[in-house]
Tab-separated table of C-alpha atoms in Angstrom:
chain	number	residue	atom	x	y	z
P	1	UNK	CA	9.366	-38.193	91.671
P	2	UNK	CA	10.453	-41.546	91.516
P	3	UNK	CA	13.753	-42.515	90.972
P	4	UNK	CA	14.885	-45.534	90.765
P	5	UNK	CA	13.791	-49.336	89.873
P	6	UNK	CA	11.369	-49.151	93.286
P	7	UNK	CA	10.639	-45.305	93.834
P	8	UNK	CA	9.069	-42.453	92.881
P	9	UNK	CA	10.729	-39.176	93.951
P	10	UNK	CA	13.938	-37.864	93.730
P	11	UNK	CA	15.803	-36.790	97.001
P	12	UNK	CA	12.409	-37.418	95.282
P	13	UNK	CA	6.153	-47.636	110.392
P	14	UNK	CA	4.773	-48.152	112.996
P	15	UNK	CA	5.735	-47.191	116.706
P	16	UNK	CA	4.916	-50.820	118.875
P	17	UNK	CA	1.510	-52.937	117.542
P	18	UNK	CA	-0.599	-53.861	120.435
P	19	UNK	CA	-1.362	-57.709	119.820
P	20	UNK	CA	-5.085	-56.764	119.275
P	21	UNK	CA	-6.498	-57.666	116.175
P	22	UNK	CA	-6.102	-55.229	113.185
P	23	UNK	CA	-8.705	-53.852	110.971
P	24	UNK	CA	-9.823	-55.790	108.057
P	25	UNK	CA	-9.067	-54.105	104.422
P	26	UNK	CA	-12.175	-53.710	102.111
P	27	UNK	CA	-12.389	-54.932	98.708
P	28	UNK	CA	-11.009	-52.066	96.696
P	29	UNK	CA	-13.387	-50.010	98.740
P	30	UNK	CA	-15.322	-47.019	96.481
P	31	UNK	CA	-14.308	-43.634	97.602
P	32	UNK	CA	-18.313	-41.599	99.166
P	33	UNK	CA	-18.317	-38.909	101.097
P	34	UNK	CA	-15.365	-36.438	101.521
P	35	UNK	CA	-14.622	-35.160	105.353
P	36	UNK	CA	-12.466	-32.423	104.917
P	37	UNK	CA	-10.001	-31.129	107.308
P	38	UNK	CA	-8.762	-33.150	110.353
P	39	UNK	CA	-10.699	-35.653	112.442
P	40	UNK	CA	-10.555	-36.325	115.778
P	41	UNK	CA	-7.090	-36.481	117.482
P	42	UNK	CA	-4.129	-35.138	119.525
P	43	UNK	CA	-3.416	-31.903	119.965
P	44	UNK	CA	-0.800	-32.201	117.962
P	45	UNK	CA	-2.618	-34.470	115.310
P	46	UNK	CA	-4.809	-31.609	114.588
P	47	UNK	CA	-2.107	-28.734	114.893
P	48	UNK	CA	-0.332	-30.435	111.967
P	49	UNK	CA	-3.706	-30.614	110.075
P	50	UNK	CA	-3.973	-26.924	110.059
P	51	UNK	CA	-0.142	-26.022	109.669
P	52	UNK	CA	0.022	-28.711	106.668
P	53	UNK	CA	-2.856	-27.602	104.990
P	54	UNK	CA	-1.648	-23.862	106.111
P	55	UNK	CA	1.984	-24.557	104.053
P	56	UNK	CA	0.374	-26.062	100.828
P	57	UNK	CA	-2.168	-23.033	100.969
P	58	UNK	CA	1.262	-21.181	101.169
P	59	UNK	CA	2.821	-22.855	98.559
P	60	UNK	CA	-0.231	-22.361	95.805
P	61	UNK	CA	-0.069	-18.753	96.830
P	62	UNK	CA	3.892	-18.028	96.511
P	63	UNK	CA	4.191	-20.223	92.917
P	64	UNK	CA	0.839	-18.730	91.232
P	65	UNK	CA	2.592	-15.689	90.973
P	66	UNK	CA	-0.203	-13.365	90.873
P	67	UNK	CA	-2.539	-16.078	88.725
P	68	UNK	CA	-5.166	-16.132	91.004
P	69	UNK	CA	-7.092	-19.083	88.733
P	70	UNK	CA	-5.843	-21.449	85.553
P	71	UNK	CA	-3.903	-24.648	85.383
P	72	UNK	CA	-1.026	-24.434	88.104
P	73	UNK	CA	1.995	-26.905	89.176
P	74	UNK	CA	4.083	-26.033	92.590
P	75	UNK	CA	8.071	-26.556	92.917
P	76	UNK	CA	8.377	-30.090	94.621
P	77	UNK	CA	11.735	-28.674	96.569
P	78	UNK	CA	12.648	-24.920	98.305
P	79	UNK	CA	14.640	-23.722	100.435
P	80	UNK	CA	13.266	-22.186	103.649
P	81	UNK	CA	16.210	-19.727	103.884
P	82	UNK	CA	18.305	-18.983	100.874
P	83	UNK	CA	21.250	-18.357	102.775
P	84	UNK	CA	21.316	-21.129	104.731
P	85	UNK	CA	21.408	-25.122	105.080
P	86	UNK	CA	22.090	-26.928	102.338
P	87	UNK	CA	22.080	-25.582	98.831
P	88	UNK	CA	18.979	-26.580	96.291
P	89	UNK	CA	20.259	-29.116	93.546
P	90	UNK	CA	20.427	-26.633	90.388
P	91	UNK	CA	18.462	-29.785	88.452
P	92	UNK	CA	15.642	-28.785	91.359
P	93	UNK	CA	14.953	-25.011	91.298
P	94	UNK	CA	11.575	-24.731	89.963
P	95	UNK	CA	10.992	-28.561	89.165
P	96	UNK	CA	7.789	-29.392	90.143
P	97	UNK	CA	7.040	-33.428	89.864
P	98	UNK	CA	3.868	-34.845	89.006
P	99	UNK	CA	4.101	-37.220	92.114
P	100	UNK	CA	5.036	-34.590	94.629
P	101	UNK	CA	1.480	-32.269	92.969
P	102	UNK	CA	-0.454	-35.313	92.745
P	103	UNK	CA	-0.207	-35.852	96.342
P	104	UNK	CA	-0.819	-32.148	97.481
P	105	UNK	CA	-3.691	-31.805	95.057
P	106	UNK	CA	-5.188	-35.055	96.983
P	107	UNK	CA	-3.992	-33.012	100.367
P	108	UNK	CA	-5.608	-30.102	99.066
P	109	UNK	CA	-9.295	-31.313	99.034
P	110	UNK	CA	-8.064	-32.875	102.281
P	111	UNK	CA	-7.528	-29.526	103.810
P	112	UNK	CA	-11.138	-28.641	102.140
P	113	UNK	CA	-9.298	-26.155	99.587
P	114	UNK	CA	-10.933	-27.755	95.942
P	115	UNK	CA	-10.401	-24.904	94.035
P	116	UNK	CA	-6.347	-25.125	94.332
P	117	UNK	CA	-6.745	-28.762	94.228
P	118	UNK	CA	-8.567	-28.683	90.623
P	119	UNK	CA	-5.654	-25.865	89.288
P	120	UNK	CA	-3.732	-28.763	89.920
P	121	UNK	CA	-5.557	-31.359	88.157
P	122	UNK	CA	-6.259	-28.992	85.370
P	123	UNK	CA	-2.529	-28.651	84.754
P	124	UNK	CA	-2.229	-32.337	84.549
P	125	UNK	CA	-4.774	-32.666	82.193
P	126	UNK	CA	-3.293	-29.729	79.959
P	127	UNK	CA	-0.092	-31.247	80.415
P	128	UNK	CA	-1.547	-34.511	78.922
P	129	UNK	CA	-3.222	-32.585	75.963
P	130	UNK	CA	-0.156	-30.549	75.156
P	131	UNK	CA	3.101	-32.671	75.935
P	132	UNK	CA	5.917	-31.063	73.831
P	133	UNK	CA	6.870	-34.306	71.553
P	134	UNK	CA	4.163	-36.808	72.160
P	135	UNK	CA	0.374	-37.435	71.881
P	136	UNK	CA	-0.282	-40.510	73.497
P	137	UNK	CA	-1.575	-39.473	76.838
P	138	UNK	CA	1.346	-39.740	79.219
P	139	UNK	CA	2.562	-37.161	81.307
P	140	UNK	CA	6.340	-36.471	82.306
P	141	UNK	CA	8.283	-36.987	85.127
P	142	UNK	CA	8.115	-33.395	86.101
P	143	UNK	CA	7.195	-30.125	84.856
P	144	UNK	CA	8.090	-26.173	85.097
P	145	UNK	CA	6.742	-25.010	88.313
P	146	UNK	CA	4.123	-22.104	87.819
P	147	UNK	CA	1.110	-21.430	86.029
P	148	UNK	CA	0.560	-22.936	82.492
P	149	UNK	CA	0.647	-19.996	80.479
P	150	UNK	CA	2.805	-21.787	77.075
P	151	UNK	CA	0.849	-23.665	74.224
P	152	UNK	CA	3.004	-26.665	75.665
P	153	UNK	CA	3.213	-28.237	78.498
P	154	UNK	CA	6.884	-26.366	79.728
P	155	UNK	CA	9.738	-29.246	80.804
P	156	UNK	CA	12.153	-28.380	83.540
P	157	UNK	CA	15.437	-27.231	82.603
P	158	UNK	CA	17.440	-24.079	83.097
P	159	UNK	CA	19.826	-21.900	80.684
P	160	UNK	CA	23.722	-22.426	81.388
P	161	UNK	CA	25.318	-19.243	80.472
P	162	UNK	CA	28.715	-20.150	80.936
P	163	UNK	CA	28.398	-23.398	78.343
P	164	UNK	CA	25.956	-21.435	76.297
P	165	UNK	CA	23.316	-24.302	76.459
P	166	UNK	CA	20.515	-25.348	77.676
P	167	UNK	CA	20.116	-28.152	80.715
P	168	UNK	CA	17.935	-30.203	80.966
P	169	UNK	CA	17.695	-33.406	83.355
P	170	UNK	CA	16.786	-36.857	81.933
P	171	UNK	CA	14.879	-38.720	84.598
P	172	UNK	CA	12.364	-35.177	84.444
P	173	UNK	CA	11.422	-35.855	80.981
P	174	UNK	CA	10.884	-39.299	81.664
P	175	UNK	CA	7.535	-41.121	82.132
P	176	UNK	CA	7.638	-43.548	85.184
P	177	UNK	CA	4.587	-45.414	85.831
P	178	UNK	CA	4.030	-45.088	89.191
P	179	UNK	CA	3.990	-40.829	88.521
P	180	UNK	CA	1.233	-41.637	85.885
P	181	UNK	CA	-0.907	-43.999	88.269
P	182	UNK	CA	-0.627	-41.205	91.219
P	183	UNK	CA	-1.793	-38.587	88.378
P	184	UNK	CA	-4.353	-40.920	87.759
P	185	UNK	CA	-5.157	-41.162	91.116
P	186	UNK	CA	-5.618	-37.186	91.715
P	187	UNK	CA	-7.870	-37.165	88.771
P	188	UNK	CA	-10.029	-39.721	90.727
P	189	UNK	CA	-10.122	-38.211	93.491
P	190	UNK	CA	-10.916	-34.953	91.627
P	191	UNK	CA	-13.918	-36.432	89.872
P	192	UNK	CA	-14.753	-37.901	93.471
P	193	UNK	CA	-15.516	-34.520	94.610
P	194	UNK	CA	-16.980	-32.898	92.002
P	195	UNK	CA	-17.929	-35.244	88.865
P	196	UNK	CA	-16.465	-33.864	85.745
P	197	UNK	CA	-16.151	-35.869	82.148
P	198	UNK	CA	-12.510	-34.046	82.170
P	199	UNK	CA	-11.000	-35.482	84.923
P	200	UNK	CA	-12.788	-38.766	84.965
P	201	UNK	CA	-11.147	-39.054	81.118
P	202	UNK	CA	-8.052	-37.883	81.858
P	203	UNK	CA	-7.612	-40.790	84.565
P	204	UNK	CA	-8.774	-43.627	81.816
P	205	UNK	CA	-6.320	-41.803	79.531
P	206	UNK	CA	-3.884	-42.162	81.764
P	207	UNK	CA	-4.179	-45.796	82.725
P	208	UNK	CA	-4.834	-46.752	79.262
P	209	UNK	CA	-1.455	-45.336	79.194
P	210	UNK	CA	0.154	-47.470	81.524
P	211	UNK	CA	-1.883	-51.084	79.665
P	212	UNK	CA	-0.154	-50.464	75.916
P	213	UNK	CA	3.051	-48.888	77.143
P	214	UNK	CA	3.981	-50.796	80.354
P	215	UNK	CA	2.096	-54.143	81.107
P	216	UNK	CA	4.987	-57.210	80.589
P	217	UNK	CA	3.422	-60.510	80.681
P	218	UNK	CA	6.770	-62.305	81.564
P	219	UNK	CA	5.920	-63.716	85.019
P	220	UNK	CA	5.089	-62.112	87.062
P	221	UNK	CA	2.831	-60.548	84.884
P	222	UNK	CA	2.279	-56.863	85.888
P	223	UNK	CA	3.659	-53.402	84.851
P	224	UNK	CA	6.748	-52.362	84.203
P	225	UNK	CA	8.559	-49.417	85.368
P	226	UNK	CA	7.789	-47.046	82.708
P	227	UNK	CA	10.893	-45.464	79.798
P	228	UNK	CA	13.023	-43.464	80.790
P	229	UNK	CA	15.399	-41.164	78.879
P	230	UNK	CA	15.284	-38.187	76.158
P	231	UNK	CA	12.613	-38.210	73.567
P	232	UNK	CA	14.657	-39.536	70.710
P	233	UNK	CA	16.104	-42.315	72.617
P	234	UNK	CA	13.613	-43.547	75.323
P	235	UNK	CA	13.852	-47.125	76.445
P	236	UNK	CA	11.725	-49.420	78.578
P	237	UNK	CA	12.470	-49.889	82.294
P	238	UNK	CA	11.999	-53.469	82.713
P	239	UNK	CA	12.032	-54.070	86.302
P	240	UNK	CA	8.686	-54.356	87.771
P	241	UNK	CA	7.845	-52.561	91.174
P	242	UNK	CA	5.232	-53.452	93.872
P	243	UNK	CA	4.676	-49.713	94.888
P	244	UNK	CA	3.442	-49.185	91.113
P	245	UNK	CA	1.204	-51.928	90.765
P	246	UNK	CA	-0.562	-51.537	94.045
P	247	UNK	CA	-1.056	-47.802	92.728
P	248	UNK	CA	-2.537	-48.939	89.336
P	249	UNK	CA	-4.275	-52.056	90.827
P	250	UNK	CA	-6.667	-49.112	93.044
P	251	UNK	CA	-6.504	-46.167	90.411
P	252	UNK	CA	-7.908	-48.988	87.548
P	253	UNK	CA	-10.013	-50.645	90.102
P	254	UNK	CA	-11.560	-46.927	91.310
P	255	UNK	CA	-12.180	-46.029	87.197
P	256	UNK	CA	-14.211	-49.244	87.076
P	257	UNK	CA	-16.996	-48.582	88.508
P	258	UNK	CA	-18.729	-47.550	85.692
P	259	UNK	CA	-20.216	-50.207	83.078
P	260	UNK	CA	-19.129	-51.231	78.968
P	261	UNK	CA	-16.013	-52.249	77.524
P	262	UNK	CA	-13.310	-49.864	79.011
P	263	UNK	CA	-14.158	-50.376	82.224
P	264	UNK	CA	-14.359	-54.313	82.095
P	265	UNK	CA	-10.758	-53.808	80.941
P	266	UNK	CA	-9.993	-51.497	83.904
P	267	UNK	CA	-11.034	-54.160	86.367
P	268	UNK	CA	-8.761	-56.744	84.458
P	269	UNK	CA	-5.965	-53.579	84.940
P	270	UNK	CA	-6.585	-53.955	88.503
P	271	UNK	CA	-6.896	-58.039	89.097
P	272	UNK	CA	-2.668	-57.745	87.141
P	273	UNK	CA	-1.910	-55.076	89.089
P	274	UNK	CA	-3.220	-56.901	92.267
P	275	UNK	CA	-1.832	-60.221	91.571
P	276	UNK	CA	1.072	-58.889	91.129
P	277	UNK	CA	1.582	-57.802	94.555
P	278	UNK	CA	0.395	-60.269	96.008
P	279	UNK	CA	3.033	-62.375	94.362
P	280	UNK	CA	5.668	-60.169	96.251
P	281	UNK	CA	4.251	-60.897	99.469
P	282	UNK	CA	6.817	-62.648	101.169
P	283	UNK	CA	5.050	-65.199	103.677
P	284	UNK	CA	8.400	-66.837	105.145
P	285	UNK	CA	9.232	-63.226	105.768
P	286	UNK	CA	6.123	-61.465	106.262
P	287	UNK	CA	7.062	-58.430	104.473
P	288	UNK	CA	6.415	-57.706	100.449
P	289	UNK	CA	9.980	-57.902	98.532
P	290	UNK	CA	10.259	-54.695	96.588
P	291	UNK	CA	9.445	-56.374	93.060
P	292	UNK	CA	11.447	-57.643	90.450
P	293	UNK	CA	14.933	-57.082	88.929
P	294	UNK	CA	15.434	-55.526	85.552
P	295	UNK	CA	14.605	-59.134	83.773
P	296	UNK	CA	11.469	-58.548	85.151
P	297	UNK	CA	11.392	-62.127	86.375
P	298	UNK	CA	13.689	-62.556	89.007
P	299	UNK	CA	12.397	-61.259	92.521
P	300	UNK	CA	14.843	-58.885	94.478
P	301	UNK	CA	14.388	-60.426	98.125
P	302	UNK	CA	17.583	-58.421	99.308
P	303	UNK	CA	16.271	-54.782	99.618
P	304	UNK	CA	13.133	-53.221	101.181
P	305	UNK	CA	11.382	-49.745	100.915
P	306	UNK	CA	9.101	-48.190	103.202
P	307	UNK	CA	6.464	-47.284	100.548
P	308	UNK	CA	6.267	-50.791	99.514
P	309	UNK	CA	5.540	-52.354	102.753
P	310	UNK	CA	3.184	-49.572	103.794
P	311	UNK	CA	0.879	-48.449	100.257
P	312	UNK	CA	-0.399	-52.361	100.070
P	313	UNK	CA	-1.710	-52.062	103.862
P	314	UNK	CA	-3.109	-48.277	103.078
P	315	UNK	CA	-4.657	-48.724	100.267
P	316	UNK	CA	-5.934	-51.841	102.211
P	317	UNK	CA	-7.712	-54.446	99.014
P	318	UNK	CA	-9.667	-57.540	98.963
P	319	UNK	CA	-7.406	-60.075	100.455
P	320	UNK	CA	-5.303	-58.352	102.288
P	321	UNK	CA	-5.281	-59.222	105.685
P	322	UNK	CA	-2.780	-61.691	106.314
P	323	UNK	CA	-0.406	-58.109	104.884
P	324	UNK	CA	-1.062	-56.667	107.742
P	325	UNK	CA	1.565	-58.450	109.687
P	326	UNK	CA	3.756	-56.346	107.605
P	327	UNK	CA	3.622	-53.839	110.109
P	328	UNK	CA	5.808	-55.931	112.567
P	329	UNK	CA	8.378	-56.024	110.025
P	330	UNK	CA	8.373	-51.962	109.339
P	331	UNK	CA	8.965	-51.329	112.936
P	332	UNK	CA	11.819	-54.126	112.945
P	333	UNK	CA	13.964	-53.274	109.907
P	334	UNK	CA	12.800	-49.353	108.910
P	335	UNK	CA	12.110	-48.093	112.656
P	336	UNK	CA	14.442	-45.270	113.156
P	337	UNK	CA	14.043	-43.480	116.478
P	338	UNK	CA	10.553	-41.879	117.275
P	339	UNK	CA	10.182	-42.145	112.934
P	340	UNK	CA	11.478	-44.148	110.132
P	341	UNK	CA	13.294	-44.515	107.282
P	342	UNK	CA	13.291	-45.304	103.941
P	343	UNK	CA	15.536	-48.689	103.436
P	344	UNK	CA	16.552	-51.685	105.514
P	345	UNK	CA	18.349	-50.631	108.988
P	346	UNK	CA	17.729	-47.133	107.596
P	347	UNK	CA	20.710	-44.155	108.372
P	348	UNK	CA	17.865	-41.682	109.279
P	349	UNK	CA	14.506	-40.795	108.959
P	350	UNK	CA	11.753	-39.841	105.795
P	351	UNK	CA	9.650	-37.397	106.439
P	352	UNK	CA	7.360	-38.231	104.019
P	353	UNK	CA	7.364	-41.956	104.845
P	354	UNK	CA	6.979	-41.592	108.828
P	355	UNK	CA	3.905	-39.994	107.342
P	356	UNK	CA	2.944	-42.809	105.402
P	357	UNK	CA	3.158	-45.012	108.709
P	358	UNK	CA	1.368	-42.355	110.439
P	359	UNK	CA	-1.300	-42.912	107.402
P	360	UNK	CA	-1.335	-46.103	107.646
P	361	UNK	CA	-1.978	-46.843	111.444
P	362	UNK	CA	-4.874	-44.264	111.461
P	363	UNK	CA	-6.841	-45.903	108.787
P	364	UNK	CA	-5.828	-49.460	110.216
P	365	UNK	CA	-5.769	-48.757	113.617
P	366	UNK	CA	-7.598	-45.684	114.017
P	367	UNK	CA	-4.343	-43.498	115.614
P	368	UNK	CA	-1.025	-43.292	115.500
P	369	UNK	CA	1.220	-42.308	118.331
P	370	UNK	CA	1.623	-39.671	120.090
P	371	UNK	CA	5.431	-39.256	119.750
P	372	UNK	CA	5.197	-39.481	115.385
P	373	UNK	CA	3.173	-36.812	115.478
P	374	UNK	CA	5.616	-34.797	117.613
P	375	UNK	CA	8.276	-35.760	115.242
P	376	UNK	CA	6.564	-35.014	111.944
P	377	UNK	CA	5.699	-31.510	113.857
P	378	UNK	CA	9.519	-30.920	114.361
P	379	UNK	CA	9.813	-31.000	111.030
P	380	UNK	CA	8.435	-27.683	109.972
P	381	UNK	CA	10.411	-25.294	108.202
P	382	UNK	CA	9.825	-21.261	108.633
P	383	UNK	CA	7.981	-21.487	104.679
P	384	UNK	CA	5.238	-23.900	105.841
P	385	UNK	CA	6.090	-26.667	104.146
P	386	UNK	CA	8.378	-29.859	106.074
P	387	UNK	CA	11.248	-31.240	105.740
P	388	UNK	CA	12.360	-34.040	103.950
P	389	UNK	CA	14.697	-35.078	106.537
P	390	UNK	CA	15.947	-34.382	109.861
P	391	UNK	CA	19.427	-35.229	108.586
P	392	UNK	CA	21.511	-33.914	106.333
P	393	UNK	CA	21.335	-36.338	104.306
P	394	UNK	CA	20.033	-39.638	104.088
P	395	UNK	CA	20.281	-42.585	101.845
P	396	UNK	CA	18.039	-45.000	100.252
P	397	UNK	CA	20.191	-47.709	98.804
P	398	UNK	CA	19.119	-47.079	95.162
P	399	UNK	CA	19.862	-45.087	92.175
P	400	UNK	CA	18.032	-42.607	90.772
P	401	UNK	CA	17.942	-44.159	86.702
P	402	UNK	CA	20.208	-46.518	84.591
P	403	UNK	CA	22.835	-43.723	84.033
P	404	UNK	CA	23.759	-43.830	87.475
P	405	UNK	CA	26.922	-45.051	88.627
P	406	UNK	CA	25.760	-46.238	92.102
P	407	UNK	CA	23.222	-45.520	94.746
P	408	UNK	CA	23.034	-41.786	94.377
P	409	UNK	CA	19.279	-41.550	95.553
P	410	UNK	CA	19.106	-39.610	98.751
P	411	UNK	CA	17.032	-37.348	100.208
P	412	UNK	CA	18.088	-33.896	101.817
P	413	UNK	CA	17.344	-31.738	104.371
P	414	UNK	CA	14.847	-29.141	102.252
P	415	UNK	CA	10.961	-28.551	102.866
P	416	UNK	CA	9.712	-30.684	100.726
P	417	UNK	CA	5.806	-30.394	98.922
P	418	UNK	CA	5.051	-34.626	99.166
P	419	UNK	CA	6.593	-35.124	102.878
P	420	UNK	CA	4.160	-31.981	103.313
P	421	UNK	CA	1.019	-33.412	101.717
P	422	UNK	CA	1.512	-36.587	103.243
P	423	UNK	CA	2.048	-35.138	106.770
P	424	UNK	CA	-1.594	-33.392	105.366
P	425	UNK	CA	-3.293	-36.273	104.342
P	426	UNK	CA	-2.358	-38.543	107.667
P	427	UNK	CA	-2.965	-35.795	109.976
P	428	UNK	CA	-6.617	-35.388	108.487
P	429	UNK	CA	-7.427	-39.029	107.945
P	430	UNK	CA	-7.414	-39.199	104.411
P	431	UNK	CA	-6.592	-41.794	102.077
P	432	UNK	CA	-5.489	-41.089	98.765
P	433	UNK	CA	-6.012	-44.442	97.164
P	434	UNK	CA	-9.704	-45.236	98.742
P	435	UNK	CA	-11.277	-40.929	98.568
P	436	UNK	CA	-11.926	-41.445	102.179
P	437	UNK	CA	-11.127	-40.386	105.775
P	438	UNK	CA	-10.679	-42.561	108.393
P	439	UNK	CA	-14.084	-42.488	109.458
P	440	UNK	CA	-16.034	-43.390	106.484
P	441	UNK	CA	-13.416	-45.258	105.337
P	442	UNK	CA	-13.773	-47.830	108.494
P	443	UNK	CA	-13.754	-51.754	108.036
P	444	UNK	CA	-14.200	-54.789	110.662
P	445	UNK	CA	-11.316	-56.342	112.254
P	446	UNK	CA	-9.629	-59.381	109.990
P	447	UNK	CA	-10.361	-62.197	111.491
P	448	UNK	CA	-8.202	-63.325	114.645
């Protein structure tokens, strides 16, 4: 669920690089054969593979509520014991966010479960189809956790006796980009598996989306943030964010592969996406600023999230490798302990982004450390899923939309579906934005 100019969820790298040479990225490599389930490891590598895949299995099961089949979306945030820790956010009892499903559906046919995957990526598409106020293929911000049992596509929001009204919360309804691109990406991924005109679609849809609502041409050209607000009054983000183009440049580059006029524009899609981020590549600094401001133009230099050093190096496209030296500045300025955090000289660690580094050094470097994997284990909270912190509470520096009166993004200590799904998808050697594990997903070393 992202939040704010740079992010994509709301409350919702690297432990030390040998000087070997890294792997070399492929050129937007085409997702083959599917692996499911973890791949060789630790001990502990593969004990998080099962307990990961275990907790989303758990989480399907508890939010179907006795649907065993049809379109189905899980609550992004729960607590493992109600009368204890930290209490849920109202705004997040039974909010489930496209993101935070996205990823697990991508986790799910990790963990070799397809069928809960696709009730997933059905609900996305029906969502699409049936949006309560608009027909132009976008999907929100979040959604009603549950099965899909309304003619429309139910919004999150709850009933406020006491003012006689009903809440709702503005970012949910919103559309950002980067949530569309991931939904994009599960629908790939889907069609990956099992080829199916729906889902294959769905993901053009999507991304033809993102071209007439988002691209901004001011330089550097790319995609904006997305609009954000209520129906009636929506209004463009216009910052532009490297974390969103990198996931367009490999959801439009993945769609592509087929021939005629949609998919010639879906490679240009991804060459704008792609350029893009490679214009925030920082070479004096060997790190990728975060993107732009909200003139779209002017580059923020000063901040840095985890995501956006570490999804470029993933997702690993043509002309990537002098990136990679990225890593060296993760485990300089985000390395928190045994993990790492979200911002600059982080206050504590993400879950879901030591996950990403833990990602990221298995398809690079073919393992990650020992001790991450420990710490991502520590993480598991009595309902199967993980938590999103270790801390109370931890900040990330930004705010959560332009109604915000400061940096009131942070994340909490409450099991949490994406830090789950990502601890899934690492701990079985799956990449999200390529369809495959680490295995088939191997490439040569960049050159030295």
């Amino acid at each position: 669920m992202s939040v704010s100019p740079f992010s994509r969820t709301l409350v919702s790298c690297v432990a030390a690089l040998a000087a070997s040479a890294l792997p070399m990225p492929g050129a937007f490599a085409q997702p083959s054969g599917r692996q499911p389930g973890p791949q060789a490891g630790s001990a502990t590598q593969q004990a998080l593979a099962r307990q990961s895949c275990e907790g989303l299995r758990r989480a399907v099961a508890e939010d179907q509520k006795g649907a065993a089949s049809g379109p189905l979306f899980l609550t992004s945030y729960r607590l493992a014991d109600p009368k204890q820790g930290t209490p849920l956010e109202p705004a997040l009892a039974g909010a489930a966010f496209t993101y935070d499903n996205a990823l697990a559906g991508i986790a799910l046919l990790a963990c070799g479960d397809a069928a809960s995957a696709r009730r997933i990526g059905d609900a996305v598409v029906r969502a699409m189809e049936r949006d309560p106020n608009a027909a132009d293929g976008r999907v929100r911000n979040a959604y009603r956790a549950g099965p899909m049992t309304e003619e429309k596509a139910a919004l999150p929001g709850r009933w406020d006796a006491a003012k006689n009204q009903w809440i709702a919360d503005a970012y949910q309804v919103s559309t950002a980009t980067g949530n569309v691109a991931w939904a994009a990406l599960l629908l790939l991924n889907l069609n990956e598996a099992e080829p199916s005109p729906a889902y294959l679609a769905g993901a053009r849809r999507l991304l033809g989306w993102i071209e007439q609502r988002t691209r901004a041409r001011n330089a550097p050209d790319g995609y904006n943030g997305g609009w954000y607000g209520w129906d009636n009054a929506q209004r463009a983000q216009t910052w532009k964010s490297t974390e969103h183009n990198i996931d367009i440049a490999m959801a439009a580059a993945w769609a592509a592969k087929g021939a005629g006029a949609q998919a010639e524009a879906e490679r240009q899609q991804a060459r704008t996406a792609l350029d893009f981020v490679g214009r925030m590549w920082n070479a004096s600094e060997q790190r990728f600023n975060i993107g732009t401001k909200e003139d779209g133009a002017t580059i923020a230099t000063d901040g840095s999230g985890l995501d956006a050093q570490l999804w470029p190096l993933l997702a690993a496209p043509e002309g990537s490798c002098p990136w990679m030296r990225g890593l060296d500045w993760v485990e300089k300025h985000h390395r928190f302990g045994e993990g790492y955090g979200f911002s600059r000289s982080p206050d504590g660690i993400w879950t879901e982004g030591s996950a990403q580094a833990a990602a990221t050094l298995v398809a690079r470097k073919g393992a990650a450390p020992e001790a991450l994997w420990q710490l991502l284990a520590s993480q598991r909270a009595g309902n199967g899923l993980y938590y999103a912190t270790p801390s109370a509470r931890i900040s990330t520096g930004l705010a959560i939309g332009p109604d915000s009166s400061g940096a009131d993004f942070f994340y909490y200590r409450w099991p949490h579906l994406g830090a789950t799904a990502w601890i899934a998808l690492a701990a079985t050697g799956f990449n999200p934005f390529t369809g495959k594990t680490a295995a088939t997903g191997a490439t040569p070393p960049c050159p030295t």
